[in-house]
Each structure stands twice: as structure tokens, then as C-alpha cells.
PDB file of C-alpha atoms and ligand atoms in Angstrom:
ATOM      1  CA  MET A 673      70.545  15.960-191.516  1.00 49.00           C
ATOM      2  CA  ARG A 674      67.136  15.970-189.837  1.00 58.00           C
ATOM      3  CA  LYS A 675      66.692  19.586-190.877  1.00 59.00           C
ATOM      4  CA  TRP A 676      67.174  18.587-194.494  1.00 58.00           C
ATOM      5  CA  VAL A 677      64.599  15.810-194.225  1.00 57.00           C
ATOM      6  CA  PHE A 678      62.172  18.282-192.660  1.00 56.00           C
ATOM      7  CA  ALA A 679      62.843  20.854-195.409  1.00 59.00           C
ATOM      8  CA  PHE A 680      62.401  18.176-198.068  1.00 56.00           C
ATOM      9  CA  ILE A 681      59.027  17.108-196.652  1.00 56.00           C
ATOM     10  CA  LEU A 682      57.990  20.762-196.434  1.00 53.00           C
ATOM     11  CA  VAL A 683      58.836  21.304-200.108  1.00 53.00           C
ATOM     12  CA  ILE A 684      56.834  18.209-201.089  1.00 52.00           C
ATOM     13  CA  LEU A 685      53.841  19.369-199.038  1.00 50.00           C
ATOM     14  CA  LEU A 686      54.009  22.900-200.433  1.00 50.00           C
ATOM     15  CA  SER A 687      54.212  21.727-204.019  1.00 53.00           C
ATOM     16  CA  TYR A 688      51.266  19.414-203.377  1.00 48.00           C
ATOM     17  CA  GLY A 689      49.328  22.382-201.984  1.00 47.00           C
ATOM     18  CA  ILE A 690      50.186  24.536-205.007  1.00 44.00           C
ATOM     19  CA  SER A 691      49.232  21.753-207.403  1.00 43.00           C
ATOM     20  CA  GLN A 692      45.848  21.559-205.666  1.00 44.00           C
ATOM     21  CA  LEU A 693      45.223  25.211-206.585  1.00 44.00           C
ATOM     22  CA  ASN A 694      45.573  24.392-210.253  1.00 43.00           C
ATOM     23  CA  VAL A 695      42.610  22.088-210.292  1.00 44.00           C
ATOM     24  CA  LYS A 696      40.969  20.164-213.120  1.00 42.00           C
ATOM     25  CA  SER A 697      41.228  21.584-216.590  1.00 41.00           C
ATOM     26  CA  ALA A 698      38.347  22.081-218.971  1.00 43.00           C
ATOM     27  CA  GLY A 699      39.567  21.144-222.436  1.00 43.00           C
ATOM     28  CA  GLU A 700      42.423  23.500-223.280  1.00 42.00           C
ATOM     29  CA  ASP A 701      41.059  26.036-220.840  1.00 56.00           C
ATOM     30  CA  LYS A 702      42.792  25.685-217.491  1.00 65.00           C
ATOM     31  CA  VAL A 703      40.908  26.830-214.437  1.00 78.00           C
ATOM     32  CA  ASN A 704      43.037  28.507-211.788  1.00 81.00           C
ATOM     33  CA  ILE A 705      41.576  29.387-208.438  1.00 85.00           C
ATOM     34  CA  GLU A 706      43.578  31.443-205.960  1.00 83.00           C
ATOM     35  CA  ASN A 707      43.033  33.642-202.965  1.00 80.00           C
ATOM     36  CA  GLY A 708      43.474  37.274-203.888  1.00 76.00           C
ATOM     37  CA  SER A 709      41.757  40.616-204.172  1.00 78.00           C
ATOM     38  CA  LEU A 710      41.812  43.531-206.603  1.00 77.00           C
ATOM     39  CA  PRO A 711      44.950  45.663-206.561  1.00 76.00           C
ATOM     40  CA  THR A 712      43.958  48.947-204.867  1.00 78.00           C
ATOM     41  CA  GLU A 713      45.452  51.151-207.591  1.00 80.00           C
ATOM     42  CA  ASP A 714      43.008  49.685-210.145  1.00 84.00           C
ATOM     43  CA  SER A 715      39.927  50.012-207.996  1.00 89.00           C
ATOM     44  CA  GLN A 716      37.697  52.529-206.286  1.00 93.00           C
ATOM     45  CA  VAL A 717      35.537  52.366-203.193  1.00 94.00           C
ATOM     46  CA  ILE A 718      31.760  52.717-203.353  1.00 95.00           C
ATOM     47  CA  THR A 719      28.959  52.315-200.813  1.00 97.00           C
ATOM     48  CA  VAL A 720      25.998  49.975-201.367  1.00 97.00           C
ATOM     49  CA  GLY A 721      22.753  49.955-199.380  1.00 96.00           C
ATOM     50  CA  LYS A 722      21.407  46.989-197.445  1.00 95.00           C
ATOM     51  CA  GLU A 723      18.667  46.268-200.017  1.00 95.00           C
ATOM     52  CA  GLN A 724      21.511  44.830-202.131  1.00 97.00           C
ATOM     53  CA  VAL A 725      21.839  41.900-199.678  1.00 98.00           C
ATOM     54  CA  HIS A 726      18.588  40.490-201.090  1.00 98.00           C
ATOM     55  CA  GLN A 727      19.236  40.979-204.808  1.00 98.00           C
ATOM     56  CA  GLY A 728      21.425  39.255-207.382  1.00 98.00           C
ATOM     57  CA  ASP A 729      22.511  35.931-208.846  1.00 98.00           C
ATOM     58  CA  LEU A 730      24.045  34.502-205.654  1.00 98.00           C
ATOM     59  CA  LEU A 731      21.080  34.692-203.294  1.00 98.00           C
ATOM     60  CA  LEU A 732      20.870  31.741-200.936  1.00 98.00           C
ATOM     61  CA  VAL A 733      17.247  30.685-200.765  1.00 97.00           C
ATOM     62  CA  ASN A 734      16.499  27.590-198.711  1.00 95.00           C
ATOM     63  CA  ASN A 735      14.588  26.425-195.644  1.00 91.00           C
ATOM     64  CA  ASP A 736      16.475  28.898-193.429  1.00 95.00           C
ATOM     65  CA  HIS A 737      16.632  31.855-195.780  1.00 97.00           C
ATOM     66  CA  ALA A 738      13.474  33.222-197.341  1.00 96.00           C
ATOM     67  CA  LEU A 739      13.531  35.144-200.560  1.00 96.00           C
ATOM     68  CA  HIS A 740      12.732  38.852-200.270  1.00 96.00           C
ATOM     69  CA  PRO A 741      10.364  40.111-202.986  1.00 94.00           C
ATOM     70  CA  GLU A 742      13.099  42.394-204.391  1.00 95.00           C
ATOM     71  CA  GLY A 743      15.167  39.258-205.137  1.00 97.00           C
ATOM     72  CA  ILE A 744      12.691  38.024-207.762  1.00 97.00           C
ATOM     73  CA  ARG A 745      14.111  38.560-211.215  1.00 97.00           C
ATOM     74  CA  SER A 746      12.590  41.474-213.072  1.00 97.00           C
ATOM     75  CA  ASP A 747      13.013  39.807-216.473  1.00 98.00           C
ATOM     76  CA  ILE A 748      10.617  36.844-216.076  1.00 98.00           C
ATOM     77  CA  VAL A 749       9.102  35.805-219.413  1.00 98.00           C
ATOM     78  CA  SER A 750       6.688  33.111-220.574  1.00 97.00           C
ATOM     79  CA  LEU A 751       8.874  30.895-222.712  1.00 97.00           C
ATOM     80  CA  SER A 752       6.120  29.799-225.090  1.00 96.00           C
ATOM     81  CA  ASP A 753       5.634  33.473-226.053  1.00 97.00           C
ATOM     82  CA  ARG A 754       9.306  33.704-226.887  1.00 96.00           C
ATOM     83  CA  GLN A 755      10.055  31.089-229.516  1.00 94.00           C
ATOM     84  CA  ASP A 756      13.394  32.846-230.102  1.00 97.00           C
ATOM     85  CA  LEU A 757      14.430  31.597-226.638  1.00 97.00           C
ATOM     86  CA  VAL A 758      13.111  28.050-227.100  1.00 97.00           C
ATOM     87  CA  GLN A 759      15.546  26.589-229.617  1.00 95.00           C
ATOM     88  CA  GLY A 760      16.704  22.992-229.467  1.00 96.00           C
ATOM     89  CA  PHE A 761      14.658  21.890-226.440  1.00 97.00           C
ATOM     90  CA  GLY A 762      11.048  21.275-225.424  1.00 96.00           C
ATOM     91  CA  LEU A 763       8.736  22.620-222.723  1.00 97.00           C
ATOM     92  CA  LEU A 764       6.742  20.207-220.583  1.00 97.00           C
ATOM     93  CA  ASP A 765       4.072  22.867-220.132  1.00 96.00           C
ATOM     94  CA  PRO A 766       3.455  25.937-222.310  1.00 95.00           C
ATOM     95  CA  ALA A 767       2.968  28.030-219.135  1.00 96.00           C
ATOM     96  CA  ILE A 768       6.626  27.668-218.085  1.00 97.00           C
ATOM     97  CA  GLN A 769       8.277  30.984-217.163  1.00 98.00           C
ATOM     98  CA  LEU A 770      11.926  31.871-216.526  1.00 98.00           C
ATOM     99  CA  SER A 771      14.288  34.834-216.313  1.00 98.00           C
ATOM    100  CA  GLU A 772      14.995  35.924-219.882  1.00 98.00           C
ATOM    101  CA  SER A 773      18.757  36.118-219.311  1.00 98.00           C
ATOM    102  CA  VAL A 774      18.808  32.657-217.677  1.00 98.00           C
ATOM    103  CA  ALA A 775      16.816  31.284-220.629  1.00 98.00           C
ATOM    104  CA  LYS A 776      19.482  32.723-222.978  1.00 98.00           C
ATOM    105  CA  ASP A 777      22.290  31.068-221.017  1.00 98.00           C
ATOM    106  CA  PHE A 778      20.320  27.807-220.966  1.00 98.00           C
ATOM    107  CA  GLY A 779      19.967  28.098-224.774  1.00 98.00           C
ATOM    108  CA  GLU A 780      23.756  28.482-225.087  1.00 98.00           C
ATOM    109  CA  MET A 781      24.227  25.396-222.922  1.00 98.00           C
ATOM    110  CA  VAL A 782      21.812  23.355-225.081  1.00 98.00           C
ATOM    111  CA  LYS A 783      23.809  24.422-228.164  1.00 98.00           C
ATOM    112  CA  GLY A 784      27.028  23.282-226.482  1.00 98.00           C
ATOM    113  CA  ALA A 785      25.492  19.899-225.642  1.00 98.00           C
ATOM    114  CA  LYS A 786      24.277  19.452-229.210  1.00 98.00           C
ATOM    115  CA  GLN A 787      27.863  19.735-230.420  1.00 98.00           C
ATOM    116  CA  ASP A 788      28.551  16.679-228.265  1.00 98.00           C
ATOM    117  CA  GLY A 789      25.530  14.863-229.736  1.00 98.00           C
ATOM    118  CA  VAL A 790      23.337  15.370-226.641  1.00 98.00           C
ATOM    119  CA  GLU A 791      20.084  16.983-227.711  1.00 97.00           C
ATOM    120  CA  HIS A 792      16.970  15.698-225.978  1.00 98.00           C
ATOM    121  CA  PHE A 793      16.407  18.413-223.408  1.00 98.00           C
ATOM    122  CA  LEU A 794      13.130  19.438-221.863  1.00 97.00           C
ATOM    123  CA  ILE A 795      12.357  22.155-219.316  1.00 98.00           C
ATOM    124  CA  ASN A 796       9.962  20.692-216.749  1.00 97.00           C
ATOM    125  CA  SER A 797       9.706  23.681-214.422  1.00 97.00           C
ATOM    126  CA  GLY A 798      11.048  27.217-214.219  1.00 97.00           C
ATOM    127  CA  TYR A 799       9.920  30.297-212.309  1.00 97.00           C
ATOM    128  CA  ARG A 800       7.054  29.734-209.875  1.00 95.00           C
ATOM    129  CA  ASP A 801       5.287  32.611-208.156  1.00 93.00           C
ATOM    130  CA  ALA A 802       4.439  32.435-204.457  1.00 91.00           C
ATOM    131  CA  ALA A 803       0.850  31.263-205.054  1.00 92.00           C
ATOM    132  CA  LYS A 804       2.006  28.411-207.283  1.00 92.00           C
ATOM    133  CA  GLN A 805       4.714  27.427-204.782  1.00 91.00           C
ATOM    134  CA  ASP A 806       2.187  27.473-201.955  1.00 92.00           C
ATOM    135  CA  GLN A 807      -0.116  25.163-203.934  1.00 94.00           C
ATOM    136  CA  LEU A 808       2.772  22.796-204.694  1.00 92.00           C
ATOM    137  CA  TYR A 809       3.775  22.732-201.023  1.00 92.00           C
ATOM    138  CA  ARG A 810       0.222  21.845-200.004  1.00 93.00           C
ATOM    139  CA  ASP A 811      -0.034  19.141-202.681  1.00 94.00           C
ATOM    140  CA  MET A 812       3.407  17.560-202.256  1.00 90.00           C
ATOM    141  CA  GLY A 813       4.123  18.090-198.559  1.00 86.00           C
ATOM    142  CA  HIS A 814       7.243  19.077-196.670  1.00 81.00           C
ATOM    143  CA  ASP A 815       9.396  16.175-197.889  1.00 74.00           C
ATOM    144  CA  TYR A 816       9.008  17.034-201.545  1.00 77.00           C
ATOM    145  CA  ALA A 817       8.470  20.779-201.757  1.00 84.00           C
ATOM    146  CA  LEU A 818       9.518  23.969-200.019  1.00 87.00           C
ATOM    147  CA  PRO A 819       7.122  26.602-198.709  1.00 90.00           C
ATOM    148  CA  ALA A 820       6.495  29.777-200.718  1.00 92.00           C
ATOM    149  CA  TYR A 821       9.488  32.186-200.725  1.00 94.00           C
ATOM    150  CA  HIS A 822      11.844  29.360-199.703  1.00 95.00           C
ATOM    151  CA  SER A 823      12.206  27.722-203.118  1.00 94.00           C
ATOM    152  CA  GLU A 824      14.773  28.849-205.658  1.00 94.00           C
ATOM    153  CA  HIS A 825      12.068  28.459-208.282  1.00 96.00           C
ATOM    154  CA  ASN A 826      10.513  31.596-206.786  1.00 96.00           C
ATOM    155  CA  LEU A 827      13.621  33.567-207.834  1.00 96.00           C
ATOM    156  CA  GLY A 828      13.457  32.826-211.554  1.00 97.00           C
ATOM    157  CA  LEU A 829      17.077  31.587-211.549  1.00 98.00           C
ATOM    158  CA  SER A 830      16.382  27.835-211.278  1.00 98.00           C
ATOM    159  CA  LEU A 831      14.960  25.273-213.594  1.00 97.00           C
ATOM    160  CA  ASP A 832      14.173  21.585-213.611  1.00 98.00           C
ATOM    161  CA  ILE A 833      15.678  20.011-216.692  1.00 98.00           C
ATOM    162  CA  GLY A 834      14.554  16.695-218.109  1.00 98.00           C
ATOM    163  CA  SER A 835      15.371  14.396-220.974  1.00 98.00           C
ATOM    164  CA  THR A 836      12.812  13.031-223.403  1.00 97.00           C
ATOM    165  CA  GLU A 837      14.836   9.780-223.476  1.00 97.00           C
ATOM    166  CA  ALA A 838      15.255   8.611-219.868  1.00 97.00           C
ATOM    167  CA  LYS A 839      15.328   9.646-216.235  1.00 97.00           C
ATOM    168  CA  MET A 840      17.920  12.380-215.719  1.00 97.00           C
ATOM    169  CA  ASP A 841      20.193  10.193-213.630  1.00 95.00           C
ATOM    170  CA  ASP A 842      20.508   7.701-216.511  1.00 97.00           C
ATOM    171  CA  ALA A 843      20.032  10.035-219.476  1.00 98.00           C
ATOM    172  CA  GLU A 844      22.916  11.387-221.550  1.00 98.00           C
ATOM    173  CA  GLU A 845      21.440  14.853-220.947  1.00 98.00           C
ATOM    174  CA  GLY A 846      21.830  14.448-217.173  1.00 98.00           C
ATOM    175  CA  LYS A 847      25.380  13.108-217.489  1.00 98.00           C
ATOM    176  CA  TRP A 848      26.418  15.902-219.834  1.00 98.00           C
ATOM    177  CA  LEU A 849      24.965  18.621-217.595  1.00 98.00           C
ATOM    178  CA  LYS A 850      26.717  17.237-214.521  1.00 97.00           C
ATOM    179  CA  LYS A 851      30.025  17.649-216.317  1.00 98.00           C
ATOM    180  CA  HIS A 852      29.479  20.836-218.311  1.00 98.00           C
ATOM    181  CA  ALA A 853      26.734  23.011-216.758  1.00 98.00           C
ATOM    182  CA  TRP A 854      29.348  25.037-214.839  1.00 98.00           C
ATOM    183  CA  GLU A 855      30.857  26.242-218.129  1.00 97.00           C
ATOM    184  CA  TYR A 856      27.589  28.113-218.745  1.00 98.00           C
ATOM    185  CA  GLY A 857      27.138  29.540-215.237  1.00 98.00           C
ATOM    186  CA  PHE A 858      24.851  26.805-213.862  1.00 98.00           C
ATOM    187  CA  ILE A 859      25.279  24.462-210.879  1.00 98.00           C
ATOM    188  CA  LEU A 860      23.673  21.161-209.957  1.00 98.00           C
ATOM    189  CA  ARG A 861      22.141  22.649-206.840  1.00 98.00           C
ATOM    190  CA  TYR A 862      21.265  19.517-204.819  1.00 97.00           C
ATOM    191  CA  PRO A 863      24.049  16.989-205.393  1.00 97.00           C
ATOM    192  CA  LYS A 864      24.321  13.474-204.036  1.00 97.00           C
ATOM    193  CA  GLY A 865      26.131  13.311-200.693  1.00 97.00           C
ATOM    194  CA  LYS A 866      25.383  16.947-199.779  1.00 97.00           C
ATOM    195  CA  GLU A 867      21.831  16.388-198.524  1.00 95.00           C
ATOM    196  CA  GLU A 868      22.720  17.407-194.973  1.00 96.00           C
ATOM    197  CA  ILE A 869      24.052  20.749-196.184  1.00 96.00           C
ATOM    198  CA  THR A 870      21.363  21.614-198.714  1.00 95.00           C
ATOM    199  CA  GLY A 871      18.504  20.065-196.740  1.00 92.00           C
ATOM    200  CA  ILE A 872      17.198  18.637-200.030  1.00 92.00           C
ATOM    201  CA  GLN A 873      17.399  15.141-201.485  1.00 92.00           C
ATOM    202  CA  TYR A 874      19.608  14.577-204.541  1.00 95.00           C
ATOM    203  CA  GLU A 875      17.892  16.160-207.547  1.00 96.00           C
ATOM    204  CA  PRO A 876      19.706  15.381-210.817  1.00 97.00           C
ATOM    205  CA  TRP A 877      17.302  17.699-212.654  1.00 98.00           C
ATOM    206  CA  HIS A 878      17.459  20.929-210.636  1.00 98.00           C
ATOM    207  CA  PHE A 879      19.961  23.492-211.953  1.00 98.00           C
ATOM    208  CA  ARG A 880      20.528  26.993-210.676  1.00 98.00           C
ATOM    209  CA  TYR A 881      22.112  29.921-212.448  1.00 98.00           C
ATOM    210  CA  VAL A 882      24.844  31.644-210.398  1.00 98.00           C
ATOM    211  CA  GLY A 883      27.223  33.073-213.041  1.00 98.00           C
ATOM    212  CA  LYS A 884      30.357  31.637-214.617  1.00 97.00           C
ATOM    213  CA  ALA A 885      33.013  32.646-212.077  1.00 97.00           C
ATOM    214  CA  HIS A 886      31.000  31.152-209.233  1.00 98.00           C
ATOM    215  CA  SER A 887      29.847  27.992-211.013  1.00 98.00           C
ATOM    216  CA  ALA A 888      33.484  27.306-211.970  1.00 97.00           C
ATOM    217  CA  ILE A 889      34.722  27.586-208.382  1.00 97.00           C
ATOM    218  CA  MET A 890      31.819  25.551-206.973  1.00 98.00           C
ATOM    219  CA  TYR A 891      32.278  22.790-209.530  1.00 98.00           C
ATOM    220  CA  HIS A 892      36.049  22.506-209.201  1.00 96.00           C
ATOM    221  CA  GLU A 893      36.063  22.707-205.422  1.00 96.00           C
ATOM    222  CA  ASP A 894      32.961  20.533-204.994  1.00 97.00           C
ATOM    223  CA  LEU A 895      31.014  23.149-203.030  1.00 98.00           C
ATOM    224  CA  THR A 896      27.287  23.700-202.682  1.00 98.00           C
ATOM    225  CA  LEU A 897      26.049  27.286-202.712  1.00 98.00           C
ATOM    226  CA  GLU A 898      25.880  27.182-198.891  1.00 98.00           C
ATOM    227  CA  GLN A 899      29.517  26.046-198.667  1.00 98.00           C
ATOM    228  CA  TYR A 900      30.736  28.472-201.314  1.00 98.00           C
ATOM    229  CA  LEU A 901      29.199  31.509-199.640  1.00 98.00           C
ATOM    230  CA  ASP A 902      30.721  30.411-196.306  1.00 98.00           C
ATOM    231  CA  LYS A 903      34.118  29.882-197.875  1.00 96.00           C
ATOM    232  CA  LEU A 904      34.034  33.258-199.596  1.00 96.00           C
ATOM    233  CA  LYS A 905      33.145  34.944-196.334  1.00 96.00           C
ATOM    234  CA  MET A 906      36.183  33.348-194.690  1.00 95.00           C
ATOM    235  CA  ALA A 907      38.567  33.910-197.614  1.00 93.00           C
ATOM    236  CA  LYS A 908      37.262  37.461-198.282  1.00 93.00           C
ATOM    237  CA  ALA A 909      38.438  37.296-201.889  1.00 94.00           C
ATOM    238  CA  MET A 910      39.270  34.718-204.543  1.00 94.00           C
ATOM    239  CA  SER A 911      40.351  35.001-208.115  1.00 93.00           C
ATOM    240  CA  ILE A 912      39.673  32.608-210.934  1.00 94.00           C
ATOM    241  CA  LYS A 913      40.550  32.410-214.594  1.00 93.00           C
ATOM    242  CA  THR A 914      38.071  30.540-216.752  1.00 92.00           C
ATOM    243  CA  GLY A 915      36.826  30.863-220.338  1.00 89.00           C
ATOM    244  CA  GLY A 916      39.708  33.272-221.004  1.00 91.00           C
ATOM    245  CA  ILE A 917      38.390  35.766-218.410  1.00 92.00           C
ATOM    246  CA  GLN A 918      40.073  36.654-215.132  1.00 92.00           C
ATOM    247  CA  TYR A 919      37.525  37.211-212.357  1.00 94.00           C
ATOM    248  CA  THR A 920      38.006  38.497-208.838  1.00 94.00           C
ATOM    249  CA  VAL A 921      35.270  37.613-206.367  1.00 96.00           C
ATOM    250  CA  ALA A 922      35.159  39.450-203.026  1.00 96.00           C
ATOM    251  CA  TYR A 923      32.837  39.350-200.033  1.00 97.00           C
ATOM    252  CA  TYR A 924      31.925  42.446-197.979  1.00 97.00           C
ATOM    253  CA  PRO A 925      29.814  42.394-194.826  1.00 97.00           C
ATOM    254  CA  MET A 926      26.889  44.738-194.386  1.00 96.00           C
ATOM    255  CA  VAL A 927      27.709  47.048-191.492  1.00 95.00           C
ATOM    256  CA  GLY A 928      24.589  48.789-190.250  1.00 94.00           C
ATOM    257  CA  SER A 929      22.668  49.846-193.336  1.00 95.00           C
ATOM    258  CA  SER A 930      25.500  49.881-195.855  1.00 96.00           C
ATOM    259  CA  ALA A 931      28.650  48.154-197.058  1.00 95.00           C
ATOM    260  CA  THR A 932      31.801  49.747-198.384  1.00 95.00           C
ATOM    261  CA  VAL A 933      33.025  47.753-201.354  1.00 95.00           C
ATOM    262  CA  GLN A 934      35.914  47.881-203.770  1.00 93.00           C
ATOM    263  CA  VAL A 935      35.052  47.838-207.486  1.00 94.00           C
ATOM    264  CA  PRO A 936      37.373  48.013-210.504  1.00 92.00           C
ATOM    265  CA  LYS A 937      37.919  51.387-212.167  1.00 91.00           C
ATOM    266  CA  GLY A 938      36.445  51.487-215.659  1.00 88.00           C
ATOM    267  CA  GLN A 939      35.897  47.719-215.782  1.00 89.00           C
ATOM    268  CA  GLN A 940      32.799  45.570-215.660  1.00 93.00           C
ATOM    269  CA  TYR A 941      31.558  44.199-212.350  1.00 96.00           C
ATOM    270  CA  ASP A 942      28.431  42.664-210.760  1.00 96.00           C
ATOM    271  CA  ILE A 943      27.192  42.935-207.191  1.00 98.00           C
ATOM    272  CA  SER A 944      24.985  40.300-205.587  1.00 98.00           C
ATOM    273  CA  GLY A 945      23.822  39.807-202.037  1.00 98.00           C
ATOM    274  CA  ASN A 946      24.127  36.449-200.273  1.00 98.00           C
ATOM    275  CA  ASN A 947      20.593  37.002-198.907  1.00 98.00           C
ATOM    276  CA  TYR A 948      21.766  37.051-195.281  1.00 97.00           C
ATOM    277  CA  ASP A 949      24.656  39.308-194.248  1.00 97.00           C
ATOM    278  CA  GLY A 950      26.681  40.730-197.053  1.00 97.00           C
ATOM    279  CA  VAL A 951      27.395  41.298-200.714  1.00 98.00           C
ATOM    280  CA  ILE A 952      29.731  39.728-203.246  1.00 98.00           C
ATOM    281  CA  VAL A 953      31.445  41.816-205.899  1.00 97.00           C
ATOM    282  CA  THR A 954      32.485  39.963-209.046  1.00 97.00           C
ATOM    283  CA  SER A 955      34.988  41.906-211.135  1.00 95.00           C
ATOM    284  CA  TYR A 956      35.990  41.045-214.681  1.00 89.00           C
ATOM    285  CA  VAL A 957      39.576  42.190-214.947  1.00 78.00           C
TER     286      VAL A 957
HETATM  287 ZN1   ZN B 349      13.597  22.266-208.960  1.00 79.34          ZN
END
């Protein structure tokens, strides 16, 4: 009899565990996150050099990890020169710069918000070069700014988003982004309650582009970039289905001056470093 009770409890616990894998759904689009890597018959092995550790969308740049110059996006543009990219939102300063591809994804996000009647967005800050960051650090001090090469703004992947209506924490724009930014590849980088992990106070305005597979996992599992990169390193590989696309995300350590990684045969993939000890391959399968 006891055995049956034990088995019953085990079944309950297992089904609870499985249900936790099928986390929140986004509209009709269910998000499924599982551990799992690419099947070997559909993939090939390639070697990447150690410079790749410091390049890509997933670089961790914070007080402990400085940005390497090769991590700065090569597609930085001045937004006021590119009116095609500035549709449906304002710029606090005409000198604001950003990665062109991030600006395009931001534009898509603004369009999505407009469909929900949220349309008073403003970009307050984007890419900052080292000299500008250094000046900000001197002006604002250690509590409010990071030294040059330690701010994500130096990458070109982060932006401070405002609302013309209210403070971001109260504004509809801030509320909408908190709920939907992940659908466009962005994360709220310094959330409330995670200050000890990020080392930065809650910033309802600071969003970072990481890519859709990663933003979906971080949002649904409530992970900061620090926590996500740690988790991926432990899990080695995860798969996620979101926006109708199946992604496999896998971590590979750098051994000496190279890493041997598995990529899909004849399918699209991205490689990004974590900026400290390895690379992450994102496959679209
Ligand atoms: Zn910021």
C-alpha cells in the first residue's frame, strides 16, 4: 500500500515538473522550454577562435566584465540621419546613436505597441562611445553610472526608453514593454528584486537586445542575463519554441584558443560569446 502512495506522489510531482516546463503562453503562441541539443545527424562540427568570446548579442558587460573593442556593434548609426528608422517614436537628443539592426527591432516593437494603443515612446539614450561614457561616469559618479567599457550602452545593443506621458514605471509605455519586450528580442536588463545580481538599481527604462530565443527564455524563467548565461553553462543546451520558430541554444567552453561547436547543416544559426569563457550557438531548426 505504501508503495502505491509513494508512486502516486511521484506521479503528481513529475506532472507538476512537466507542467512547469510549459510555462506562460503568449497569446495563441505557446512557449515551450526544454533541455535538449541538436540531433547529431542534422549537424556538423566547426571550430571557432577565441575572439568570438567577445562578440555577439549575448555579451555580458557589467562591473566585472569589460567590453572588448571587437564587441562594439559595427552597424552603429545616428538615428536622426535615418528617418526611415525613426517611425512612431521621438528622440530626446538628435545625436542619439544605436545599432541599425537593434533600431529596426525597436521599430517593430513600437509598431506592436501601437496596435495595443500604446504610442508615446521616446529614446533617451542609445550607443555611447568610451569618451562619452567616461564623461558620464565623472559627472554622475559610481552610484549612477558605470565606467567606460563596463556599460552596455558602449555595445550599441542597449537603449533607455522613455514615455512622453509619465515616468516609465507609471507610464503605459513602461507597463507594455515589461510585458511584451521579450517578443521582440529585448529584455528589461535591471529588474526590481535582482539588484544584487545585476549590481544596478531597478531601471524601468533600460532595455537590452539579446535576440528572441534568449529574451523568451529569460522572460519566462525570470532570469537576468547573468543568471541565464550561468544556467546555460550548466544545462549545456536548451530548446525553445516561440513565434512559430524552434530554436536550440547551446553553450560551448573555450578550450585554449578555440572551441569546437555543433551547428546545424544547411540551416541558419548565430554564434555569440558570453564575454568571459565560452560561446553560445543559437540554431533555428
Ligand atoms: Zn541605460
